[in-house]
Short mmCIF file of C-alpha atoms and ligand atoms in Angstrom, two decimals:
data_model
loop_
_atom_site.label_atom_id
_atom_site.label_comp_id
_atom_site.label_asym_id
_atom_site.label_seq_id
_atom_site.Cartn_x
_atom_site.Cartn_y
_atom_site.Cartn_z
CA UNK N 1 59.29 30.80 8.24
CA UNK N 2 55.69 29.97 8.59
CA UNK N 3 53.29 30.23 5.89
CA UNK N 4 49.96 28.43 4.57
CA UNK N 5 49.33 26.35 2.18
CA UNK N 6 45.93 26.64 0.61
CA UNK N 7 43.50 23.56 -0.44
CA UNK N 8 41.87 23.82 -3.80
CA UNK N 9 40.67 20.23 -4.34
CA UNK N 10 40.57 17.26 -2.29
CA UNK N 11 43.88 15.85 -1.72
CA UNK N 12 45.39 19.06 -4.04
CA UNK N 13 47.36 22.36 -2.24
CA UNK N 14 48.61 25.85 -3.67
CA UNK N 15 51.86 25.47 -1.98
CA UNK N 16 53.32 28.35 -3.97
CA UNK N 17 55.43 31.42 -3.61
CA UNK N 18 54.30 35.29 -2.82
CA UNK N 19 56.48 37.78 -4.48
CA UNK N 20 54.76 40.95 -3.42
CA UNK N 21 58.10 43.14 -4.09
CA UNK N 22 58.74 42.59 -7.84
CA UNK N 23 58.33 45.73 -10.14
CA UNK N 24 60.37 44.47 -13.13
CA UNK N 25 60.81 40.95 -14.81
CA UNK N 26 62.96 41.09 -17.95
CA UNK N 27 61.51 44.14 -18.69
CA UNK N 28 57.78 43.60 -18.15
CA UNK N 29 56.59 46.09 -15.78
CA UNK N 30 54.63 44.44 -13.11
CA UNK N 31 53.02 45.21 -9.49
CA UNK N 32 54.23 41.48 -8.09
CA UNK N 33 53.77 38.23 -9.36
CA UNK N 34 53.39 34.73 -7.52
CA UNK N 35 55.42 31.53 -8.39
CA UNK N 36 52.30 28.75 -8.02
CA UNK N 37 53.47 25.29 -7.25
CA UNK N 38 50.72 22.80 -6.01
CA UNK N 39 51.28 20.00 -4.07
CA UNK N 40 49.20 16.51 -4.74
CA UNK N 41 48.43 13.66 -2.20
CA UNK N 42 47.67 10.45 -3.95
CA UNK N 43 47.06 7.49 -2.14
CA UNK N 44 50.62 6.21 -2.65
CA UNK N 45 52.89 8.98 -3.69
CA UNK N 46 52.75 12.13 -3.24
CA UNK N 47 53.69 14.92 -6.19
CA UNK N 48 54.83 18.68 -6.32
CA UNK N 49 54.18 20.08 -9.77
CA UNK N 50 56.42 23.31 -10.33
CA UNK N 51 58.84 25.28 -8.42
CA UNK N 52 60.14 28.84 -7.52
CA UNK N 53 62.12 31.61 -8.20
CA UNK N 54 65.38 32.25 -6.56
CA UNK N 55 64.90 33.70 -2.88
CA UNK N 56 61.87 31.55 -2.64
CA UNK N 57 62.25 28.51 -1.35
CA UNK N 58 61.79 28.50 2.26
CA UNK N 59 58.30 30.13 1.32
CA UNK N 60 57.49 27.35 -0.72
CA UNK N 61 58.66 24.73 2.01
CA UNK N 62 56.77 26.08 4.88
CA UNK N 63 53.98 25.46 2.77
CA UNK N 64 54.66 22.29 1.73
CA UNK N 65 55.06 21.66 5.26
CA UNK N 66 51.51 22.69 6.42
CA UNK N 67 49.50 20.56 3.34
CA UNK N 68 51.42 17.65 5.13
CA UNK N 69 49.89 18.64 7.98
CA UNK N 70 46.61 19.26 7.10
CA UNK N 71 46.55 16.08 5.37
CA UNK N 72 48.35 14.19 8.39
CA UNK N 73 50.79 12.43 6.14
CA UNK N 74 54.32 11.26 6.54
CA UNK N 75 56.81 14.38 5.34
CA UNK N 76 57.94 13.20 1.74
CA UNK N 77 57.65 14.41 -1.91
CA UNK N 78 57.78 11.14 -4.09
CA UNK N 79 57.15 12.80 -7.39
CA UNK N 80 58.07 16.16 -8.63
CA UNK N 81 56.24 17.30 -12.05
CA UNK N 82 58.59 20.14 -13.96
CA UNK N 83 56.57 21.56 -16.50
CA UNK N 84 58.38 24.49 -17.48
CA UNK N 85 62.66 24.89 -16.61
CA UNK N 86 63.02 28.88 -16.77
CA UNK N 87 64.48 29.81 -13.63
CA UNK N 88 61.06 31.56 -11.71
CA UNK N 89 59.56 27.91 -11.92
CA UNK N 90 62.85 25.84 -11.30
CA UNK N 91 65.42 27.26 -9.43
CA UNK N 92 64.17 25.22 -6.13
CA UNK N 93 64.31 21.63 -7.81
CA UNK N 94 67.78 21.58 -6.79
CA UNK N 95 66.85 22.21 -3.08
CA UNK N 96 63.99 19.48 -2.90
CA UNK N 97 66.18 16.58 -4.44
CA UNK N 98 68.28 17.38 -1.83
CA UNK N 99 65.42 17.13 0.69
CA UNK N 100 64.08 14.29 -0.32
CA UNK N 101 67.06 12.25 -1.89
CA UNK N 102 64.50 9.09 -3.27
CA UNK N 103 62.31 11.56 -5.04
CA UNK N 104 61.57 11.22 -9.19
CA UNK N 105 61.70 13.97 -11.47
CA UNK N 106 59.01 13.94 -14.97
CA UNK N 107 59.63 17.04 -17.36
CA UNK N 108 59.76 17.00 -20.95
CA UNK N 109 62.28 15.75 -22.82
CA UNK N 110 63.11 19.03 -23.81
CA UNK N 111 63.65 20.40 -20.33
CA UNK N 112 65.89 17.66 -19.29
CA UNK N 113 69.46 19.28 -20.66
CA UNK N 114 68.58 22.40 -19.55
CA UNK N 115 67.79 21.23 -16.18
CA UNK N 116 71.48 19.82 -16.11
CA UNK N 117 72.97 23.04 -17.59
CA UNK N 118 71.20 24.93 -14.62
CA UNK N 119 72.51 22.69 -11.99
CA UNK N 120 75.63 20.85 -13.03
CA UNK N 121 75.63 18.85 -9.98
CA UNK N 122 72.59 17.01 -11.29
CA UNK N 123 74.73 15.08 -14.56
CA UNK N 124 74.28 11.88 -12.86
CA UNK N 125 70.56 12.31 -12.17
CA UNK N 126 67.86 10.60 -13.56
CA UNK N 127 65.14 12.42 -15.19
CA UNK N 128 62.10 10.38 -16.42
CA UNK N 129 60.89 12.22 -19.49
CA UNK N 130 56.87 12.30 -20.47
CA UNK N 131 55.40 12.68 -23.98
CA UNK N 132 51.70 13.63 -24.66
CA UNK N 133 49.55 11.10 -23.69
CA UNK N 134 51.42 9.60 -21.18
CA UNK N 135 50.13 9.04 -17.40
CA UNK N 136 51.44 8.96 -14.21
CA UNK N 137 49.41 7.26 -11.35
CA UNK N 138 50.00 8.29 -7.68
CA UNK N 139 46.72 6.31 -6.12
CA UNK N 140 43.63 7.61 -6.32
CA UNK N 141 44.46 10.91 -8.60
CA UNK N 142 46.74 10.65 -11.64
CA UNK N 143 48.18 13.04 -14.64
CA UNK N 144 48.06 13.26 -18.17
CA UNK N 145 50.59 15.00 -19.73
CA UNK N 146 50.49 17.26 -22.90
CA UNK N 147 53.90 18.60 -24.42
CA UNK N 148 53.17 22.23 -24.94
CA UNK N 149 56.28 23.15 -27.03
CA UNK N 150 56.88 27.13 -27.66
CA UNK N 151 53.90 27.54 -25.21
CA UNK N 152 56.27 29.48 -24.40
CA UNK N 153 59.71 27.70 -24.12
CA UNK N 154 60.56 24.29 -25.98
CA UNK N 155 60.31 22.42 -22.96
CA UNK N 156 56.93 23.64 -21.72
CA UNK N 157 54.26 21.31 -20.97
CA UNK N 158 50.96 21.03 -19.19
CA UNK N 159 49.80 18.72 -16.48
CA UNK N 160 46.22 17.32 -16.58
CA UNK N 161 45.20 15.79 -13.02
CA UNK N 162 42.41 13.36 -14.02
CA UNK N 163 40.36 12.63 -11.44
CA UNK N 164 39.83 16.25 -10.08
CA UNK N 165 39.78 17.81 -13.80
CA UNK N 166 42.57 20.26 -13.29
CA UNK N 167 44.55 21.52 -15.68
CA UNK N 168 48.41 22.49 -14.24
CA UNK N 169 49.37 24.65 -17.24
CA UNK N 170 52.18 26.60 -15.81
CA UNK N 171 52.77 29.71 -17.73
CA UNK N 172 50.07 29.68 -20.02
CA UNK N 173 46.86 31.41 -18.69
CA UNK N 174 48.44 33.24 -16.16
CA UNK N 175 48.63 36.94 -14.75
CA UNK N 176 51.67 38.39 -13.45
CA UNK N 177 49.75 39.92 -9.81
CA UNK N 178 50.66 39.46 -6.80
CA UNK N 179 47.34 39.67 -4.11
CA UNK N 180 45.89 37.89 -1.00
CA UNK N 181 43.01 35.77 -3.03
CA UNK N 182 43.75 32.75 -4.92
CA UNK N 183 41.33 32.41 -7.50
CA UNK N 184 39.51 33.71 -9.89
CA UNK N 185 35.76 34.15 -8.06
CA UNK N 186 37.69 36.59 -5.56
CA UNK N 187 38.72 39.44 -7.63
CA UNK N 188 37.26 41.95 -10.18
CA UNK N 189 36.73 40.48 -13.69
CA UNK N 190 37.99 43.71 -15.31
CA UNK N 191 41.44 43.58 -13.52
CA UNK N 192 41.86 40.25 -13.95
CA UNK N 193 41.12 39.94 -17.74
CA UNK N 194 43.32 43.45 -18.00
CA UNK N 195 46.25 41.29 -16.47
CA UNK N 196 45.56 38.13 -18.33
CA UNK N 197 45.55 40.18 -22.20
CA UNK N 198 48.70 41.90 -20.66
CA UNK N 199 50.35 38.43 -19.79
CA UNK N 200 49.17 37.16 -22.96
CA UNK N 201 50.26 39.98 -25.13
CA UNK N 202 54.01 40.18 -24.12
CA UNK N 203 54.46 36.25 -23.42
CA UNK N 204 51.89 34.28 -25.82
CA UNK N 205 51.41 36.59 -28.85
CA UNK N 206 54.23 35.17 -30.75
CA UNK N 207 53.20 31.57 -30.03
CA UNK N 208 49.52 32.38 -31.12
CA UNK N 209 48.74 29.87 -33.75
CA UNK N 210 50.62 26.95 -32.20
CA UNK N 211 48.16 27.97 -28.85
CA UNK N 212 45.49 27.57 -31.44
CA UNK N 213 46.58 24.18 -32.34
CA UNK N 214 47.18 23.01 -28.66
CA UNK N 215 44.00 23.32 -27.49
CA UNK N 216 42.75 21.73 -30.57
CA UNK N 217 45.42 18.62 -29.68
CA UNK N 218 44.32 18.84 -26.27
CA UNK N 219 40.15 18.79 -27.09
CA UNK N 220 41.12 16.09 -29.15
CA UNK N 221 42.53 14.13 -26.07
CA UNK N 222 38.92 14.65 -24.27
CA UNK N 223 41.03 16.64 -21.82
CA UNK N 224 39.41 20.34 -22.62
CA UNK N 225 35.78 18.99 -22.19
CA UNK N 226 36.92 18.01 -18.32
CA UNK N 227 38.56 20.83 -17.35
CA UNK N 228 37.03 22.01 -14.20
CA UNK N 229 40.08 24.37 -12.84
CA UNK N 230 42.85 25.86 -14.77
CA UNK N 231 45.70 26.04 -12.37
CA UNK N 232 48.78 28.48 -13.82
CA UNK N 233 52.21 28.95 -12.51
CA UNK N 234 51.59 32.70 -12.22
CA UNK N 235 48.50 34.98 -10.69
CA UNK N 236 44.59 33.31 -10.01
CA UNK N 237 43.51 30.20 -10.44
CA UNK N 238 40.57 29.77 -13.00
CA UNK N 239 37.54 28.41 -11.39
CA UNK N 240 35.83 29.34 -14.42
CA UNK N 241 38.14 27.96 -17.27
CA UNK N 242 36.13 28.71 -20.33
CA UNK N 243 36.16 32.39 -19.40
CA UNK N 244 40.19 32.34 -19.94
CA UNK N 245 40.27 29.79 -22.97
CA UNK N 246 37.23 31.82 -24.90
CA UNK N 247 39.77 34.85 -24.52
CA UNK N 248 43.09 33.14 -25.68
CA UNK N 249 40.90 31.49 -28.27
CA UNK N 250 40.22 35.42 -29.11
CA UNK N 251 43.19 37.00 -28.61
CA UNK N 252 45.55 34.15 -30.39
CA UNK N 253 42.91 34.73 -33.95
CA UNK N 254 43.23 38.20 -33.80
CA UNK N 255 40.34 39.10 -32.29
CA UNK N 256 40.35 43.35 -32.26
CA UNK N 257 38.02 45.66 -31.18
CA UNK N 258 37.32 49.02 -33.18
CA UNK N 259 40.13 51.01 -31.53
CA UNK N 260 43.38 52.31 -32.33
CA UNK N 261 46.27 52.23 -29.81
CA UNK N 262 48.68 55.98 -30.08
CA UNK N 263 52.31 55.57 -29.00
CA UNK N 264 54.48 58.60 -29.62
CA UNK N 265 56.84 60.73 -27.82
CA UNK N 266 58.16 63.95 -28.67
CA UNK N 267 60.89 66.83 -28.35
CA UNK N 268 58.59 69.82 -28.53
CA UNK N 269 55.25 69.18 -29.17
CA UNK N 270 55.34 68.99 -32.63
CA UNK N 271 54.75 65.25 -32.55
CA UNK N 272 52.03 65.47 -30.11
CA UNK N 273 50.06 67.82 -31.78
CA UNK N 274 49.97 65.68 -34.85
CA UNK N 275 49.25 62.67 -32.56
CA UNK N 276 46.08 64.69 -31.16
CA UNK N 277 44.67 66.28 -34.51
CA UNK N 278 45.05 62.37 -35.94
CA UNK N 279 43.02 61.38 -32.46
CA UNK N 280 40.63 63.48 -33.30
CA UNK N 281 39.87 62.08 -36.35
CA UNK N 282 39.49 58.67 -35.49
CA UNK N 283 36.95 59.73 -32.76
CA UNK N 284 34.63 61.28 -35.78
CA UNK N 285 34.41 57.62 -37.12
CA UNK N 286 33.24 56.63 -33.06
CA UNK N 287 36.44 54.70 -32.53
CA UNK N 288 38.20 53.66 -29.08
CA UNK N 289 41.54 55.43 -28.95
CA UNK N 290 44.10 54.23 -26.26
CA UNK N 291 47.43 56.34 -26.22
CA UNK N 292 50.97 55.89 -24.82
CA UNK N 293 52.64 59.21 -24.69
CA UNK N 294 56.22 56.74 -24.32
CA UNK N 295 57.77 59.32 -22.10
CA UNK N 296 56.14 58.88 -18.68
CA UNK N 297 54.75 55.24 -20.19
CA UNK N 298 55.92 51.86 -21.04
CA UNK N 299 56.30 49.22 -23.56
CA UNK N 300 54.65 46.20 -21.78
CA UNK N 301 51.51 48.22 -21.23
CA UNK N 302 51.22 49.66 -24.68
CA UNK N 303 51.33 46.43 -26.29
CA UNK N 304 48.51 45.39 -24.20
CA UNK N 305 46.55 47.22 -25.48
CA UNK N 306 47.65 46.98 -29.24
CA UNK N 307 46.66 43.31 -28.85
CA UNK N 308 43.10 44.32 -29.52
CA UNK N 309 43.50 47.23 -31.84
CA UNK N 310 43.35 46.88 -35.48
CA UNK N 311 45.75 49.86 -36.05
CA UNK N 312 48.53 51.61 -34.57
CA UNK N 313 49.66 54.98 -34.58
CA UNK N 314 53.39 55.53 -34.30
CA UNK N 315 54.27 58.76 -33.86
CA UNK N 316 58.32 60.03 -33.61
CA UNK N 317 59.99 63.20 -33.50
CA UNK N 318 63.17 62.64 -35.71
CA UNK N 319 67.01 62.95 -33.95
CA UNK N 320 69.88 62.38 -36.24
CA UNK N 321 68.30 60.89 -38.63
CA UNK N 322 66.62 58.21 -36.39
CA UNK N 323 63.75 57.61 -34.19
CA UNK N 324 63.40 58.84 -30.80
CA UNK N 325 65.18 56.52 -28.26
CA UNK N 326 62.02 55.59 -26.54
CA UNK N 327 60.28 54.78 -30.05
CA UNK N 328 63.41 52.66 -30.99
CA UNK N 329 62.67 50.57 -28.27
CA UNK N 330 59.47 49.52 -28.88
CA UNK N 331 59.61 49.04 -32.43
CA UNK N 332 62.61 45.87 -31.60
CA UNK N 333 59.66 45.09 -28.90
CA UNK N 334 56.97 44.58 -31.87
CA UNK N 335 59.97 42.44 -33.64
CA UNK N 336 60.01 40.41 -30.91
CA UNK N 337 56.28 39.84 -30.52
CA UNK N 338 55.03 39.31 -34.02
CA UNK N 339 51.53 40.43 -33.54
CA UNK N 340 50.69 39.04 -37.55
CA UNK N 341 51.08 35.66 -35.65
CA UNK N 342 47.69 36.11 -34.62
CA UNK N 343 46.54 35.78 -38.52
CA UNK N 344 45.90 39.55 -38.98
CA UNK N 345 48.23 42.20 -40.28
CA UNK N 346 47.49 45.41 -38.53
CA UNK N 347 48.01 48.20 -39.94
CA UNK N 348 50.13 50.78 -38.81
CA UNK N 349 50.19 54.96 -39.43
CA UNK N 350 54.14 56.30 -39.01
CA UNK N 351 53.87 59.86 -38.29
CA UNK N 352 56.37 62.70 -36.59
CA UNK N 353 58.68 66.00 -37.28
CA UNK N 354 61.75 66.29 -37.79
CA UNK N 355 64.43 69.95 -38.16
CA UNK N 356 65.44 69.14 -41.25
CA UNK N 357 66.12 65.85 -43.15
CA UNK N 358 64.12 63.18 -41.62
CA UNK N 359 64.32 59.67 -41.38
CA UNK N 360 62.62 58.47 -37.71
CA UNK N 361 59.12 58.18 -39.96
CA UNK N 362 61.07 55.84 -42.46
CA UNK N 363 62.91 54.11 -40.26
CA UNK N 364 60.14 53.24 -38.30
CA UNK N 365 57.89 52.23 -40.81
CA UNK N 366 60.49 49.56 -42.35
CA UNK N 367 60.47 48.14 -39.38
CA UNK N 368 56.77 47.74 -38.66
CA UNK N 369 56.66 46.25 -42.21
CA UNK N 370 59.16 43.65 -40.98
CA UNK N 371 56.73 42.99 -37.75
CA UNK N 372 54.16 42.51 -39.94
CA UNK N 373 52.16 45.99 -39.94
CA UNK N 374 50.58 47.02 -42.76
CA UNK N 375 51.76 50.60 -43.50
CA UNK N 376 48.54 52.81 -44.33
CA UNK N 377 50.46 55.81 -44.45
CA UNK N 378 53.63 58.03 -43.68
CA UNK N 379 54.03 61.49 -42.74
CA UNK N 380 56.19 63.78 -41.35
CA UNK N 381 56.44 67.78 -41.16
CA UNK N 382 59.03 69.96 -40.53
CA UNK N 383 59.72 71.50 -37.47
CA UNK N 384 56.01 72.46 -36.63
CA UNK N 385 52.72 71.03 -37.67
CA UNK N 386 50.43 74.27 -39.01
CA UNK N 387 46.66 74.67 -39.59
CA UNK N 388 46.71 72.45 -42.84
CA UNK N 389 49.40 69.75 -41.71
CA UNK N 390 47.19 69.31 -38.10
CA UNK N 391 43.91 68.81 -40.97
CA UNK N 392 46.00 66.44 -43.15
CA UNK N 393 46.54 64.36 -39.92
CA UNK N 394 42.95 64.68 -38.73
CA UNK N 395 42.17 63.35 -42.16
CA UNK N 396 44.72 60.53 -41.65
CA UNK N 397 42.77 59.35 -38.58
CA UNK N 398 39.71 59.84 -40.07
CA UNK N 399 40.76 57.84 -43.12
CA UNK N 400 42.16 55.05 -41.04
CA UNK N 401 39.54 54.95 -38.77
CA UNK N 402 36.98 54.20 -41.93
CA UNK N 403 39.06 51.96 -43.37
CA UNK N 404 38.56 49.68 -40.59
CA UNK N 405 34.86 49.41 -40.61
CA UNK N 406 33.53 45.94 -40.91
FE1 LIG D 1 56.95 32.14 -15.70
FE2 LIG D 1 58.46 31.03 -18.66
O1 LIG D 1 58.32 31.54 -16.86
#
């Protein structure tokens, strides 16, 4: 295939992968996504940091291809730089050792058994393994390396190109979007901040205070200072870097705005109803409300946006004594995420109806108080919310809403 690379320093290519047909990645709802790999010319060697996903790689090579060309230089990858080993950034490293028999691997220490489990025929390979700190020269341009462990996988680690002050940080700071521009300067700052927090809150919110403590390690290297590009696996490349580390900064402390993010779902409206009246009063204390009526929306959105909320409302009818389905799922979602990892317990209003016994409201409510939720309150009606139940939940939001107030 044919298919161009694109310069975005001197001597430095996006030689990365297009994936304009992906709608689902283990269950994060996306419109596309790209696989960046970049491709260095030093004076002596030449280096390609990252790979792609599976069905990829003849993208990736026909751009490889045209950087050589554009740079007129003999057709061979001396150095590959694996930062990251989960299968959308590695699955091709197989493919270019086999291109280019005489070329060396660097990765983490961490990634290099898991490299081997992925591709068995690589046991007698050698893998040279980087700590933070260490350099590699190619002639002319050179990396630093920083072990980014957790960030988001063990073996995770960022690439710092000296000389041209970008940062190769693979996962971290990127957007799952798939679109013709490259980088940052070319697209609307509102979608591409929306994509970033949604990135951020299903990928990074768990690892939020070791983030914190990377890019103190990393300011204490003199790296951050001399970052001129950030340069992610996934999505736009930052032009502007501060405008992406100010929000993880943000968003990793538990940075919230005054608004309360609604996810419910409901049998016959009985939920819903309670979900609006409680709405309503959190608007008379002038708060942002978001809602996800779970039905018709999804989990990877919703917890977007409860990133920057400093409450949730969870809202469930009861069926056999448990949650909704759709509920169930995203409660095991907030397990997974551990939003109190950002230093701030939310807190969290359980809510629903049930025929007769209950239990969804209960059930629910343990669980947020396992995720790290502060429970404000419970409460659930039977069958149908009337005049005074709707003004107790108005109340409830009002209540809430105040009880946020700086
Ligand atoms: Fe984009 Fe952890 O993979």
């Amino acid at each position: 295939m044919i298919a161009n690379s694109i310069k975005i320093a001197d001597g430095v290519y996006w030689v990365g992968a297009l994936d304009w047909d992906i709608r689902d990645y283990h269950g994060y709802k996306l419109d596309g996504t790209t696989y960046n790999c970049y491709l260095i010319f030093g004076n002596n060697k030449v280096a390609l940091v990252d790979n792609v996903y599976p069905g990829f790689s003849s993208q990736l090579l026909a751009r490889i291809k045209d950087a050589f060309e554009k740079e007129n230089r003999d057709f061979k990858i001396d150095i590959v730089v694996q930062n990251h080993i989960e299968m959308d950034h590695v699955h091709s490293l197989y493919e270019i050792i086999k291109k280019f028999p005489d070329v060396e691997v660097y990765s983490s220490t961490r990634a290099v058994s898991g490299i081997k489990n992925l591709f068995p025929s690589l046991e007698d390979f050698e893998i040279k393994t980087v700590k933070t700190g260490d350099s590699l020269d190619l002639g002319g341009k050179s990396f630093t390396f920083v072990e980014a462990t957790m960030l988001h996988w063990p073996d995770s680690m960022f690439s710092f190109l000296n000389e041209d002050g970008i940062l190769f940080s693979n996962d971290a700071f990127g957007q799952h979007i798939c679109l013709s521009e490259r980088f940052d300067h070319e697209v609307s700052n509102d979608l591409l901040m929306r994509v970033s927090k949604k990135f951020f809150a299903n990928l990074v919110t768990p690892s939020s205070q070791l983030l914190v403590k990377k890019l103190d390690e990393v300011n204490n290297l003199g790296v951050l200072d001399k970052i001129k590009m950030i340069a992610p696996s996934h999505g736009q490349i930052w032009t502007k870097p501060g405008d992406i580390v100010n929000a993880y900064k943000g968003w990793a402390t538990g940075e919230c705005k005054d608004k309360i993010t609604f996810i419910y779902d409901t049998m016959h409206h009985s939920t819903q109803k309670m979900a609006h009246a409680m709405i309503e009063g959190v608007f008379s204390e002038g708060f942002e409300v978001k809602t996800f009526y779970l039905h018709p929306d999804e989990r990877s959105e919703a917890v977007t946006d409860v990133l920057d909320s400093k409450a949730i409302c969870l809202g469930s009818p009861t069926m056999m004594n448990n949650p909704f389905p759709s509920l169930g799922d995203i409660i095991f979602y907030f397990n997974c995420l551990s939003f109190n990892k950002t230093g701030i317990n939310k807190k969290a209003v359980v809510f629903g109806s049930k025929g007769w016994g209950g239990g969804a409201v209960k059930k629910i409510s343990n669980h947020l108080h396992e995720s790290g939720f502060e429970i404000f309150e419970e409460y659930d009606v039977l069958n149908i919310p009337h005049e005074e139940e709707l003004k107790k939940c108005f109340e409830i939001g009002k209540k809430l809403a105040q009880s946020l107030k700086d």
